[in-house]
Amino acid sequence: MKATLAIQRGALGEPPRVESFEVTFEHGQSVLDGLRALRCEVDPSLAFRFSCINANACKECMMLIDGKVDYACTVRLKEGVTALAPLPKKALIRDLVTEIAPPDERLWPRQ
């Protein structure tokens, strides 16, 4: 099966752009599986966070998936287009990575 990931990309201070990528997947694979395959096979510059892979325990892979805040490790890939964007109301670092650390735990101040 094939899915299209429409990913909002960019960095702090850059205008956002959407890039679409087609990924092959099997039933039951997650959006995170698709992102990892995409980064490995197509675009190693794609930035996103993850830690636990599929346990929904670390909260690192939170992003907007089809307009809803969700975890990339638990949302299943589907045929057709899936829109991915960084978390709203969080400082953008790059692509799907936003500043999620509490202010007193950040390594440097963000604008």
Short mmCIF file of C-alpha atoms in Angstrom, two decimals:
data_model
loop_
_atom_site.label_atom_id
_atom_site.label_comp_id
_atom_site.label_asym_id
_atom_site.label_seq_id
_atom_site.Cartn_x
_atom_site.Cartn_y
_atom_site.Cartn_z
CA MET A 1 0.00 0.00 0.00
CA LYS A 2 1.07 3.59 -0.52
CA ALA A 3 0.53 6.69 1.57
CA THR A 4 1.39 10.30 0.91
CA LEU A 5 2.83 12.33 3.77
CA ALA A 6 2.28 16.08 3.26
CA ILE A 7 4.81 17.52 5.69
CA GLN A 8 5.04 21.16 6.76
CA ARG A 9 8.74 21.98 6.73
CA GLY A 10 10.89 24.94 7.65
CA ALA A 11 12.91 26.44 10.45
CA LEU A 12 12.64 29.35 12.85
CA GLY A 13 12.50 32.55 10.81
CA GLU A 14 11.70 30.82 7.51
CA PRO A 15 8.31 30.74 5.83
CA PRO A 16 6.72 27.29 6.14
CA ARG A 17 6.41 25.11 3.06
CA VAL A 18 4.65 21.80 2.48
CA GLU A 19 6.50 18.93 0.82
CA SER A 20 4.73 15.70 -0.12
CA PHE A 21 6.38 12.28 -0.12
CA GLU A 22 5.00 8.89 -1.08
CA VAL A 23 5.84 5.99 1.24
CA THR A 24 5.11 2.29 0.92
CA PHE A 25 3.65 0.71 4.04
CA GLU A 26 2.05 -2.44 5.39
CA HIS A 27 -1.19 -2.64 7.36
CA GLY A 28 -0.61 -1.65 10.99
CA GLN A 29 2.44 0.54 10.47
CA SER A 30 2.43 3.91 12.19
CA VAL A 31 3.01 7.43 10.90
CA LEU A 32 6.31 7.28 12.79
CA ASP A 33 7.28 4.16 10.81
CA GLY A 34 6.59 6.11 7.62
CA LEU A 35 8.62 9.11 8.79
CA ARG A 36 11.56 6.90 9.76
CA ALA A 37 11.50 5.13 6.38
CA LEU A 38 11.26 8.46 4.59
CA ARG A 39 14.24 9.89 6.47
CA CYS A 40 16.28 6.72 5.90
CA GLU A 41 15.45 6.18 2.23
CA VAL A 42 14.57 9.57 0.74
CA ASP A 43 15.44 12.67 2.77
CA PRO A 44 17.91 12.41 5.66
CA SER A 45 17.41 16.11 6.44
CA LEU A 46 13.82 15.60 7.66
CA ALA A 47 13.63 16.60 11.33
CA PHE A 48 11.24 14.95 13.80
CA ARG A 49 11.49 13.57 17.33
CA PHE A 50 10.85 10.11 18.72
CA SER A 51 12.12 7.93 21.52
CA CYS A 52 9.90 4.99 22.47
CA ILE A 53 8.81 3.98 18.91
CA ASN A 54 5.30 2.62 19.72
CA ALA A 55 4.49 2.77 23.41
CA ASN A 56 2.97 6.27 23.57
CA ALA A 57 5.04 6.76 26.71
CA CYS A 58 7.69 9.37 25.91
CA LYS A 59 5.49 12.03 24.22
CA GLU A 60 8.41 12.99 21.93
CA CYS A 61 6.59 12.34 18.63
CA MET A 62 3.61 14.64 19.24
CA MET A 63 2.64 16.64 16.17
CA LEU A 64 -0.41 17.76 14.23
CA ILE A 65 -1.68 14.80 12.23
CA ASP A 66 -4.52 15.71 9.90
CA GLY A 67 -5.17 18.80 12.02
CA LYS A 68 -5.27 16.99 15.40
CA VAL A 69 -2.55 16.86 18.04
CA ASP A 70 -1.58 13.20 18.21
CA TYR A 71 1.32 10.78 18.55
CA ALA A 72 3.06 9.64 15.36
CA CYS A 73 3.91 6.33 17.06
CA THR A 74 0.26 5.34 17.55
CA VAL A 75 -1.57 6.82 14.54
CA ARG A 76 -1.68 4.26 11.74
CA LEU A 77 -0.69 5.04 8.18
CA LYS A 78 -3.53 4.99 5.70
CA GLU A 79 -3.83 5.14 1.95
CA GLY A 80 -4.21 8.67 0.69
CA VAL A 81 -2.79 11.89 2.08
CA THR A 82 -1.85 12.43 5.72
CA ALA A 83 -1.01 16.03 6.66
CA LEU A 84 1.76 16.49 9.24
CA ALA A 85 2.70 19.77 10.91
CA PRO A 86 4.60 20.89 14.01
CA LEU A 87 2.76 21.46 17.27
CA PRO A 88 0.89 24.77 17.35
CA LYS A 89 1.72 27.36 20.01
CA LYS A 90 5.23 25.92 20.45
CA ALA A 91 8.47 27.48 19.25
CA LEU A 92 9.54 25.87 15.99
CA ILE A 93 13.04 24.45 15.82
CA ARG A 94 12.91 22.73 12.41
CA ASP A 95 10.35 20.79 10.35
CA LEU A 96 8.25 18.78 12.85
CA VAL A 97 10.46 19.58 15.87
CA THR A 98 9.21 22.15 18.37
CA GLU A 99 10.51 23.29 21.74
CA ILE A 100 8.78 21.02 24.24
CA ALA A 101 11.04 21.38 27.28
CA PRO A 102 9.76 23.51 30.17
CA PRO A 103 11.37 26.98 30.14
CA ASP A 104 13.59 26.27 33.16
CA GLU A 105 15.01 23.13 31.49
CA ARG A 106 15.94 24.65 28.14
CA LEU A 107 19.59 24.79 27.17
CA TRP A 108 19.26 28.24 25.60
CA PRO A 109 16.57 30.91 25.42
CA ARG A 110 14.29 30.83 22.38
CA GLN A 111 12.80 33.92 20.78
#
